[in-house]
mmCIF file of N, CA and C in Angstrom:
data_model
loop_
_atom_site.group_PDB
_atom_site.id
_atom_site.type_symbol
_atom_site.label_atom_id
_atom_site.label_comp_id
_atom_site.label_asym_id
_atom_site.label_seq_id
_atom_site.Cartn_x
_atom_site.Cartn_y
_atom_site.Cartn_z
ATOM 1 N N MET A 14 -75.479 212.169 -29.457
ATOM 2 C CA MET A 14 -76.521 212.979 -30.057
ATOM 3 C C MET A 14 -76.498 214.347 -29.399
ATOM 4 N N ARG A 15 -76.924 215.345 -30.121
ATOM 5 C CA ARG A 15 -76.937 216.703 -29.596
ATOM 6 C C ARG A 15 -78.206 216.940 -28.778
ATOM 7 N N ILE A 16 -78.209 218.032 -28.041
ATOM 8 C CA ILE A 16 -79.284 218.307 -27.092
ATOM 9 C C ILE A 16 -80.647 218.440 -27.771
ATOM 10 N N GLY A 17 -80.690 219.025 -28.965
ATOM 11 C CA GLY A 17 -81.952 219.154 -29.685
ATOM 12 C C GLY A 17 -82.537 217.805 -30.064
ATOM 13 N N GLU A 18 -81.676 216.885 -30.464
ATOM 14 C CA GLU A 18 -82.135 215.536 -30.811
ATOM 15 C C GLU A 18 -82.646 214.811 -29.569
ATOM 16 N N LEU A 19 -81.932 214.960 -28.448
ATOM 17 C CA LEU A 19 -82.386 214.340 -27.197
ATOM 18 C C LEU A 19 -83.729 214.927 -26.778
ATOM 19 N N ALA A 20 -83.884 216.221 -26.926
ATOM 20 C CA ALA A 20 -85.156 216.869 -26.598
ATOM 21 C C ALA A 20 -86.275 216.311 -27.467
ATOM 22 N N SER A 21 -86.007 216.153 -28.747
ATOM 23 C CA SER A 21 -86.999 215.622 -29.676
ATOM 24 C C SER A 21 -87.375 214.182 -29.333
ATOM 25 N N LYS A 22 -86.386 213.366 -29.007
ATOM 26 C CA LYS A 22 -86.642 211.948 -28.715
ATOM 27 C C LYS A 22 -87.364 211.738 -27.386
ATOM 28 N N THR A 23 -87.193 212.664 -26.452
ATOM 29 C CA THR A 23 -87.777 212.481 -25.122
ATOM 30 C C THR A 23 -89.007 213.339 -24.864
ATOM 31 N N GLY A 24 -89.251 214.332 -25.716
ATOM 32 C CA GLY A 24 -90.376 215.232 -25.496
ATOM 33 C C GLY A 24 -90.130 216.221 -24.369
ATOM 34 N N VAL A 25 -88.871 216.414 -24.017
ATOM 35 C CA VAL A 25 -88.472 217.331 -22.947
ATOM 36 C C VAL A 25 -87.776 218.521 -23.596
ATOM 37 N N SER A 26 -88.039 219.702 -23.090
ATOM 38 C CA SER A 26 -87.422 220.886 -23.690
ATOM 39 C C SER A 26 -85.916 220.916 -23.445
ATOM 40 N N VAL A 27 -85.225 221.646 -24.300
ATOM 41 C CA VAL A 27 -83.780 221.825 -24.160
ATOM 42 C C VAL A 27 -83.475 222.457 -22.805
ATOM 43 N N ARG A 28 -84.291 223.404 -22.400
ATOM 44 C CA ARG A 28 -84.091 224.067 -21.101
ATOM 45 C C ARG A 28 -84.162 223.061 -19.956
ATOM 46 N N VAL A 29 -85.146 222.170 -19.993
ATOM 47 C CA VAL A 29 -85.282 221.157 -18.937
ATOM 48 C C VAL A 29 -84.088 220.211 -18.958
ATOM 49 N N LEU A 30 -83.635 219.825 -20.145
ATOM 50 C CA LEU A 30 -82.459 218.952 -20.234
ATOM 51 C C LEU A 30 -81.233 219.623 -19.617
ATOM 52 N N ARG A 31 -81.077 220.905 -19.868
ATOM 53 C CA ARG A 31 -79.951 221.628 -19.251
ATOM 54 C C ARG A 31 -80.088 221.635 -17.733
ATOM 55 N N HIS A 32 -81.317 221.801 -17.254
ATOM 56 C CA HIS A 32 -81.564 221.762 -15.806
ATOM 57 C C HIS A 32 -81.203 220.382 -15.246
ATOM 58 N N TYR A 33 -81.653 219.325 -15.928
ATOM 59 C CA TYR A 33 -81.314 217.968 -15.481
ATOM 60 C C TYR A 33 -79.799 217.802 -15.400
ATOM 61 N N GLU A 34 -79.101 218.366 -16.372
ATOM 62 C CA GLU A 34 -77.650 218.229 -16.378
ATOM 63 C C GLU A 34 -77.017 218.995 -15.213
ATOM 64 N N THR A 35 -77.497 220.195 -14.942
ATOM 65 C CA THR A 35 -76.931 220.952 -13.813
ATOM 66 C C THR A 35 -77.248 220.284 -12.481
ATOM 67 N N GLN A 36 -78.339 219.527 -12.430
ATOM 68 C CA GLN A 36 -78.702 218.793 -11.220
ATOM 69 C C GLN A 36 -77.962 217.458 -11.108
ATOM 70 N N GLY A 37 -77.186 217.125 -12.131
ATOM 71 C CA GLY A 37 -76.428 215.878 -12.105
ATOM 72 C C GLY A 37 -77.240 214.647 -12.456
ATOM 73 N N LEU A 38 -78.369 214.842 -13.131
ATOM 74 C CA LEU A 38 -79.246 213.723 -13.474
ATOM 75 C C LEU A 38 -78.887 213.083 -14.805
ATOM 76 N N ILE A 39 -78.333 213.863 -15.715
ATOM 77 C CA ILE A 39 -77.838 213.339 -16.988
ATOM 78 C C ILE A 39 -76.460 213.938 -17.230
ATOM 79 N N LYS A 40 -75.711 213.286 -18.095
ATOM 80 C CA LYS A 40 -74.352 213.737 -18.396
ATOM 81 C C LYS A 40 -74.196 213.915 -19.899
ATOM 82 N N SER A 41 -73.296 214.821 -20.251
ATOM 83 C CA SER A 41 -72.940 214.987 -21.656
ATOM 84 C C SER A 41 -71.440 215.190 -21.746
ATOM 85 N N GLN A 42 -70.946 214.995 -22.932
ATOM 86 C CA GLN A 42 -69.555 215.328 -23.240
ATOM 87 C C GLN A 42 -69.603 216.612 -24.054
ATOM 88 N N ARG A 43 -68.595 217.431 -23.916
ATOM 89 C CA ARG A 43 -68.522 218.644 -24.725
ATOM 90 C C ARG A 43 -67.672 218.372 -25.960
ATOM 91 N N LEU A 44 -68.222 218.707 -27.108
ATOM 92 C CA LEU A 44 -67.482 218.584 -28.355
ATOM 93 C C LEU A 44 -66.534 219.772 -28.486
ATOM 94 N N SER A 45 -65.634 219.707 -29.434
ATOM 95 C CA SER A 45 -64.654 220.789 -29.616
ATOM 96 C C SER A 45 -65.325 222.126 -29.928
ATOM 97 N N ASN A 46 -66.529 222.071 -30.507
ATOM 98 C CA ASN A 46 -67.257 223.303 -30.816
ATOM 99 C C ASN A 46 -68.105 223.791 -29.632
ATOM 100 N N GLY A 47 -68.031 223.080 -28.491
ATOM 101 C CA GLY A 47 -68.767 223.475 -27.293
ATOM 102 C C GLY A 47 -70.150 222.865 -27.175
ATOM 103 N N TYR A 48 -70.605 222.170 -28.215
ATOM 104 C CA TYR A 48 -71.921 221.545 -28.167
ATOM 105 C C TYR A 48 -71.909 220.370 -27.200
ATOM 106 N N ARG A 49 -73.059 220.146 -26.588
ATOM 107 C CA ARG A 49 -73.214 218.976 -25.731
ATOM 108 C C ARG A 49 -73.454 217.755 -26.619
ATOM 109 N N ASP A 50 -72.852 216.639 -26.231
ATOM 110 C CA ASP A 50 -73.053 215.379 -26.944
ATOM 111 C C ASP A 50 -73.496 214.344 -25.917
ATOM 112 N N TYR A 51 -74.669 213.750 -26.146
ATOM 113 C CA TYR A 51 -75.252 212.793 -25.202
ATOM 114 C C TYR A 51 -75.150 211.378 -25.747
ATOM 115 N N HIS A 52 -74.872 210.444 -24.859
ATOM 116 C CA HIS A 52 -74.844 209.023 -25.194
ATOM 117 C C HIS A 52 -76.281 208.573 -25.466
ATOM 118 N N PHE A 53 -76.460 207.513 -26.238
ATOM 119 C CA PHE A 53 -77.818 207.060 -26.558
ATOM 120 C C PHE A 53 -78.579 206.602 -25.319
ATOM 121 N N HIS A 54 -77.871 206.231 -24.238
ATOM 122 C CA HIS A 54 -78.539 205.847 -22.989
ATOM 123 C C HIS A 54 -79.239 207.032 -22.322
ATOM 124 N N ALA A 55 -78.905 208.246 -22.743
ATOM 125 C CA ALA A 55 -79.512 209.438 -22.142
ATOM 126 C C ALA A 55 -81.021 209.473 -22.364
ATOM 127 N N VAL A 56 -81.500 208.900 -23.459
ATOM 128 C CA VAL A 56 -82.945 208.868 -23.727
ATOM 129 C C VAL A 56 -83.643 208.106 -22.605
ATOM 130 N N GLU A 57 -83.144 206.923 -22.303
ATOM 131 C CA GLU A 57 -83.734 206.122 -21.229
ATOM 132 C C GLU A 57 -83.581 206.831 -19.877
ATOM 133 N N ARG A 58 -82.434 207.454 -19.657
ATOM 134 C CA ARG A 58 -82.192 208.154 -18.390
ATOM 135 C C ARG A 58 -83.204 209.276 -18.204
ATOM 136 N N VAL A 59 -83.447 210.059 -19.254
ATOM 137 C CA VAL A 59 -84.415 211.160 -19.165
ATOM 138 C C VAL A 59 -85.809 210.605 -18.879
ATOM 139 N N GLN A 60 -86.165 209.510 -19.515
ATOM 140 C CA GLN A 60 -87.473 208.901 -19.267
ATOM 141 C C GLN A 60 -87.601 208.458 -17.810
ATOM 142 N N TRP A 61 -86.529 207.878 -17.264
ATOM 143 C CA TRP A 61 -86.528 207.478 -15.855
ATOM 144 C C TRP A 61 -86.662 208.702 -14.954
ATOM 145 N N VAL A 62 -85.925 209.751 -15.246
ATOM 146 C CA VAL A 62 -85.987 210.968 -14.431
ATOM 147 C C VAL A 62 -87.412 211.501 -14.418
ATOM 148 N N ARG A 63 -88.024 211.585 -15.572
ATOM 149 C CA ARG A 63 -89.402 212.091 -15.652
ATOM 150 C C ARG A 63 -90.358 211.212 -14.862
ATOM 151 N N ASP A 64 -90.193 209.902 -14.970
ATOM 152 C CA ASP A 64 -91.056 208.971 -14.249
ATOM 153 C C ASP A 64 -90.864 209.112 -12.740
ATOM 154 N N LEU A 65 -89.612 209.202 -12.301
ATOM 155 C CA LEU A 65 -89.343 209.331 -10.865
ATOM 156 C C LEU A 65 -89.844 210.669 -10.323
ATOM 157 N N LEU A 66 -89.731 211.732 -11.103
ATOM 158 C CA LEU A 66 -90.296 213.021 -10.692
ATOM 159 C C LEU A 66 -91.812 212.905 -10.538
ATOM 160 N N ALA A 67 -92.454 212.215 -11.485
ATOM 161 C CA ALA A 67 -93.905 212.024 -11.429
ATOM 162 C C ALA A 67 -94.320 211.177 -10.228
ATOM 163 N N CYS A 68 -93.412 210.322 -9.752
ATOM 164 C CA CYS A 68 -93.686 209.503 -8.564
ATOM 165 C C CYS A 68 -93.489 210.286 -7.269
ATOM 166 N N GLY A 69 -92.980 211.503 -7.382
ATOM 167 C CA GLY A 69 -92.814 212.335 -6.204
ATOM 168 C C GLY A 69 -91.404 212.431 -5.662
ATOM 169 N N PHE A 70 -90.442 211.837 -6.355
ATOM 170 C CA PHE A 70 -89.056 211.929 -5.909
ATOM 171 C C PHE A 70 -88.490 213.298 -6.259
ATOM 172 N N SER A 71 -87.621 213.810 -5.410
ATOM 173 C CA SER A 71 -86.931 215.071 -5.691
ATOM 174 C C SER A 71 -85.730 214.787 -6.588
ATOM 175 N N THR A 72 -85.174 215.848 -7.161
ATOM 176 C CA THR A 72 -83.983 215.647 -7.992
ATOM 177 C C THR A 72 -82.830 215.110 -7.150
ATOM 178 N N ARG A 73 -82.750 215.519 -5.888
ATOM 179 C CA ARG A 73 -81.709 214.990 -4.995
ATOM 180 C C ARG A 73 -81.883 213.483 -4.809
ATOM 181 N N GLN A 74 -83.118 213.055 -4.578
ATOM 182 C CA GLN A 74 -83.387 211.628 -4.405
ATOM 183 C C GLN A 74 -83.104 210.864 -5.697
ATOM 184 N N ILE A 75 -83.430 211.469 -6.821
ATOM 185 C CA ILE A 75 -83.187 210.806 -8.104
ATOM 186 C C ILE A 75 -81.695 210.614 -8.320
ATOM 187 N N ARG A 76 -80.889 211.596 -7.934
ATOM 188 C CA ARG A 76 -79.430 211.436 -8.045
ATOM 189 C C ARG A 76 -78.961 210.190 -7.306
ATOM 190 N N GLU A 77 -79.626 209.857 -6.198
ATOM 191 C CA GLU A 77 -79.270 208.654 -5.444
ATOM 192 C C GLU A 77 -79.584 207.381 -6.228
ATOM 193 N N PHE A 78 -80.499 207.473 -7.192
ATOM 194 C CA PHE A 78 -80.850 206.322 -8.022
ATOM 195 C C PHE A 78 -79.854 206.083 -9.154
ATOM 196 N N LEU A 79 -79.021 207.051 -9.435
ATOM 197 C CA LEU A 79 -78.142 206.952 -10.601
ATOM 198 C C LEU A 79 -77.330 205.663 -10.656
ATOM 199 N N PRO A 80 -76.794 205.159 -9.548
ATOM 200 C CA PRO A 80 -76.076 203.880 -9.645
ATOM 201 C C PRO A 80 -76.960 202.737 -10.155
ATOM 202 N N CYS A 81 -78.265 202.833 -9.917
ATOM 203 C CA CYS A 81 -79.188 201.797 -10.405
ATOM 204 C C CYS A 81 -79.371 201.873 -11.917
ATOM 205 N N LEU A 82 -79.063 203.016 -12.496
ATOM 206 C CA LEU A 82 -79.366 203.267 -13.904
ATOM 207 C C LEU A 82 -78.134 203.401 -14.780
ATOM 208 N N GLU A 83 -76.964 203.202 -14.227
ATOM 209 C CA GLU A 83 -75.737 203.431 -14.987
ATOM 210 C C GLU A 83 -75.686 202.598 -16.265
ATOM 211 N N ASN A 84 -75.278 203.236 -17.326
ATOM 212 C CA ASN A 84 -75.098 202.611 -18.640
ATOM 213 C C ASN A 84 -76.347 201.891 -19.132
ATOM 214 N N GLY A 85 -77.515 202.363 -18.717
ATOM 215 C CA GLY A 85 -78.758 201.775 -19.198
ATOM 216 C C GLY A 85 -79.141 200.484 -18.513
ATOM 217 N N ASN A 86 -78.338 200.044 -17.544
ATOM 218 C CA ASN A 86 -78.648 198.816 -16.807
ATOM 219 C C ASN A 86 -79.415 199.172 -15.543
ATOM 220 N N ILE A 87 -80.551 198.534 -15.355
ATOM 221 C CA ILE A 87 -81.372 198.807 -14.186
ATOM 222 C C ILE A 87 -81.164 197.683 -13.184
ATOM 223 N N ASP A 88 -80.752 198.046 -11.974
ATOM 224 C CA ASP A 88 -80.537 197.077 -10.906
ATOM 225 C C ASP A 88 -81.645 197.261 -9.873
ATOM 226 N N PRO A 89 -82.735 196.479 -9.982
ATOM 227 C CA PRO A 89 -83.882 196.684 -9.103
ATOM 228 C C PRO A 89 -83.561 196.511 -7.621
ATOM 229 N N GLN A 90 -82.618 195.642 -7.291
ATOM 230 C CA GLN A 90 -82.301 195.411 -5.883
ATOM 231 C C GLN A 90 -81.775 196.673 -5.211
ATOM 232 N N LYS A 91 -81.009 197.478 -5.930
ATOM 233 C CA LYS A 91 -80.460 198.709 -5.360
ATOM 234 C C LYS A 91 -81.539 199.772 -5.166
ATOM 235 N N CYS A 92 -82.605 199.694 -5.940
ATOM 236 C CA CYS A 92 -83.628 200.736 -5.906
ATOM 237 C C CYS A 92 -84.866 200.356 -5.098
ATOM 238 N N THR A 93 -85.032 199.090 -4.785
ATOM 239 C CA THR A 93 -86.256 198.620 -4.140
ATOM 240 C C THR A 93 -86.546 199.339 -2.831
ATOM 241 N N ALA A 94 -85.564 199.452 -1.957
ATOM 242 C CA ALA A 94 -85.791 200.066 -0.643
ATOM 243 C C ALA A 94 -86.264 201.507 -0.781
ATOM 244 N N LYS A 95 -85.699 202.239 -1.718
ATOM 245 C CA LYS A 95 -86.095 203.637 -1.908
ATOM 246 C C LYS A 95 -87.532 203.733 -2.432
ATOM 247 N N HIS A 96 -87.911 202.805 -3.300
ATOM 248 C CA HIS A 96 -89.282 202.793 -3.808
ATOM 249 C C HIS A 96 -90.264 202.464 -2.682
ATOM 250 N N ILE A 97 -89.921 201.488 -1.857
ATOM 251 C CA ILE A 97 -90.797 201.115 -0.741
ATOM 252 C C ILE A 97 -90.935 202.285 0.229
ATOM 253 N N ALA A 98 -89.827 202.960 0.519
ATOM 254 C CA ALA A 98 -89.875 204.119 1.416
ATOM 255 C C ALA A 98 -90.765 205.215 0.841
ATOM 256 N N LYS A 99 -90.697 205.437 -0.469
ATOM 257 C CA LYS A 99 -91.537 206.460 -1.103
ATOM 258 C C LYS A 99 -93.009 206.054 -1.026
ATOM 259 N N LEU A 100 -93.303 204.772 -1.225
ATOM 260 C CA LEU A 100 -94.689 204.304 -1.093
ATOM 261 C C LEU A 100 -95.207 204.553 0.319
ATOM 262 N N GLN A 101 -94.379 204.258 1.315
ATOM 263 C CA GLN A 101 -94.782 204.489 2.703
ATOM 264 C C GLN A 101 -95.015 205.977 2.958
ATOM 265 N N GLU A 102 -94.154 206.806 2.411
ATOM 266 C CA GLU A 102 -94.316 208.254 2.548
ATOM 267 C C GLU A 102 -95.630 208.712 1.914
ATOM 268 N N LEU A 103 -95.936 208.184 0.731
ATOM 269 C CA LEU A 103 -97.189 208.544 0.061
ATOM 270 C C LEU A 103 -98.395 208.061 0.857
ATOM 271 N N ASP A 104 -98.309 206.846 1.418
ATOM 272 C CA ASP A 104 -99.403 206.329 2.250
ATOM 273 C C ASP A 104 -99.646 207.237 3.454
ATOM 274 N N GLU A 105 -98.565 207.707 4.075
ATOM 275 C CA GLU A 105 -98.701 208.625 5.212
ATOM 276 C C GLU A 105 -99.363 209.926 4.778
ATOM 277 N N MET A 106 -98.975 210.426 3.611
ATOM 278 C CA MET A 106 -99.579 211.661 3.100
ATOM 279 C C MET A 106 -101.061 211.462 2.810
ATOM 280 N N ILE A 107 -101.400 210.318 2.220
ATOM 281 C CA ILE A 107 -102.805 210.016 1.915
ATOM 282 C C ILE A 107 -103.610 209.953 3.201
ATOM 283 N N ASN A 108 -103.065 209.276 4.220
ATOM 284 C CA ASN A 108 -103.764 209.182 5.504
ATOM 285 C C ASN A 108 -103.962 210.564 6.122
ATOM 286 N N LEU A 109 -102.937 211.397 6.071
ATOM 287 C CA LEU A 109 -103.034 212.751 6.612
ATOM 288 C C LEU A 109 -104.088 213.559 5.859
ATOM 289 N N LEU A 110 -104.066 213.483 4.533
ATOM 290 C CA LEU A 110 -105.046 214.224 3.735
ATOM 291 C C LEU A 110 -106.464 213.702 3.957
ATOM 292 N N THR A 111 -106.605 212.392 4.113
ATOM 293 C CA THR A 111 -107.918 211.806 4.383
ATOM 294 C C THR A 111 -108.461 212.324 5.710
ATOM 295 N N GLU A 112 -107.591 212.379 6.719
ATOM 296 C CA GLU A 112 -108.002 212.899 8.029
ATOM 297 C C GLU A 112 -108.362 214.381 7.935
ATOM 298 N N ARG A 113 -107.593 215.158 7.209
ATOM 299 C CA ARG A 113 -107.905 216.581 7.034
ATOM 300 C C ARG A 113 -109.243 216.761 6.328
ATOM 301 N N ARG A 114 -109.478 215.926 5.324
ATOM 302 C CA ARG A 114 -110.732 216.003 4.581
ATOM 303 C C ARG A 114 -111.915 215.680 5.486
ATOM 304 N N ARG A 115 -111.755 214.642 6.312
ATOM 305 C CA ARG A 115 -112.820 214.248 7.232
ATOM 306 C C ARG A 115 -113.138 215.401 8.187
ATOM 307 N N ARG A 116 -112.102 216.022 8.730
ATOM 308 C CA ARG A 116 -112.308 217.134 9.663
ATOM 309 C C ARG A 116 -112.985 218.322 8.982
ATOM 310 N N LEU A 117 -112.566 218.614 7.768
ATOM 311 C CA LEU A 117 -113.174 219.723 7.034
ATOM 312 C C LEU A 117 -114.643 219.438 6.738
ATOM 313 N N SER A 118 -114.952 218.204 6.385
ATOM 314 C CA SER A 118 -116.352 217.821 6.138
ATOM 315 C C SER A 118 -117.179 217.983 7.405
ATOM 316 N N GLU A 119 -116.595 217.615 8.553
ATOM 317 C CA GLU A 119 -117.292 217.793 9.831
ATOM 318 C C GLU A 119 -117.562 219.273 10.093
ATOM 319 N N ARG A 120 -116.573 220.119 9.811
ATOM 320 C CA ARG A 120 -116.741 221.565 10.011
ATOM 321 C C ARG A 120 -117.866 222.094 9.118
ATOM 322 N N LEU A 121 -117.898 221.621 7.884
ATOM 323 C CA LEU A 121 -118.973 222.054 6.986
ATOM 324 C C LEU A 121 -120.330 221.612 7.523
ATOM 325 N N ALA A 122 -120.392 220.390 8.063
ATOM 326 C CA ALA A 122 -121.649 219.881 8.617
ATOM 327 C C ALA A 122 -122.093 220.736 9.807
ATOM 328 N N ILE A 123 -121.148 221.133 10.658
ATOM 329 C CA ILE A 123 -121.463 221.999 11.798
ATOM 330 C C ILE A 123 -122.029 223.330 11.308
ATOM 331 N N LEU A 124 -121.505 223.807 10.196
ATOM 332 C CA LEU A 124 -121.976 225.071 9.615
ATOM 333 C C LEU A 124 -123.264 224.902 8.820
ATOM 334 N N GLY A 125 -123.746 223.655 8.739
ATOM 335 C CA GLY A 125 -124.983 223.387 8.018
ATOM 336 C C GLY A 125 -124.820 223.342 6.516
ATOM 337 N N VAL A 126 -123.599 223.116 6.065
ATOM 338 C CA VAL A 126 -123.315 223.059 4.632
ATOM 339 C C VAL A 126 -123.003 221.617 4.267
ATOM 340 N N SER A 127 -123.639 221.144 3.205
ATOM 341 C CA SER A 127 -123.343 219.776 2.768
ATOM 342 C C SER A 127 -122.094 219.779 1.888
ATOM 343 N N VAL A 128 -121.435 218.649 1.867
ATOM 344 C CA VAL A 128 -120.235 218.497 1.040
ATOM 345 C C VAL A 128 -120.660 218.568 -0.419
ATOM 346 N N PRO A 129 -120.005 219.424 -1.222
ATOM 347 C CA PRO A 129 -120.380 219.556 -2.637
ATOM 348 C C PRO A 129 -120.297 218.226 -3.388
ATOM 349 N N LYS A 130 -121.182 218.071 -4.368
ATOM 350 C CA LYS A 130 -121.176 216.862 -5.206
ATOM 351 C C LYS A 130 -119.816 216.690 -5.860
ATOM 352 N N GLY A 131 -119.378 215.450 -5.976
ATOM 353 C CA GLY A 131 -118.089 215.150 -6.589
ATOM 354 C C GLY A 131 -116.933 215.268 -5.614
ATOM 355 N N SER A 132 -117.207 215.722 -4.384
ATOM 356 C CA SER A 132 -116.164 215.862 -3.369
ATOM 357 C C SER A 132 -116.285 214.792 -2.303
ATOM 358 N N GLU A 133 -117.161 213.849 -2.518
ATOM 359 C CA GLU A 133 -117.459 212.852 -1.487
ATOM 360 C C GLU A 133 -116.438 211.763 -1.435
#
């Protein structure tokens, strides 16, 4: 399928698809006319890339997942450790942000300012 069709099927712009390709996240074949031609598995690959980006993975980290996603086959055993590591990283970030929030609330209390509604 051509890049416009892949964009339509995935809801991702042509520009973003080109970026994914330059980052090595998706692959295409070049037709004799120079157009990109994508395998039907590219739809699933783009969906995975978007999901992994939303989970906080970088494009470099996502490239490491590619063996788990080859030819549309998902091998959870190869990806499990990376997912667990990302969860641990997120937990550490949450703990750090929670501590920062607590300290900021204390500073506001010292200044005689109450924490705004909805920020509790």
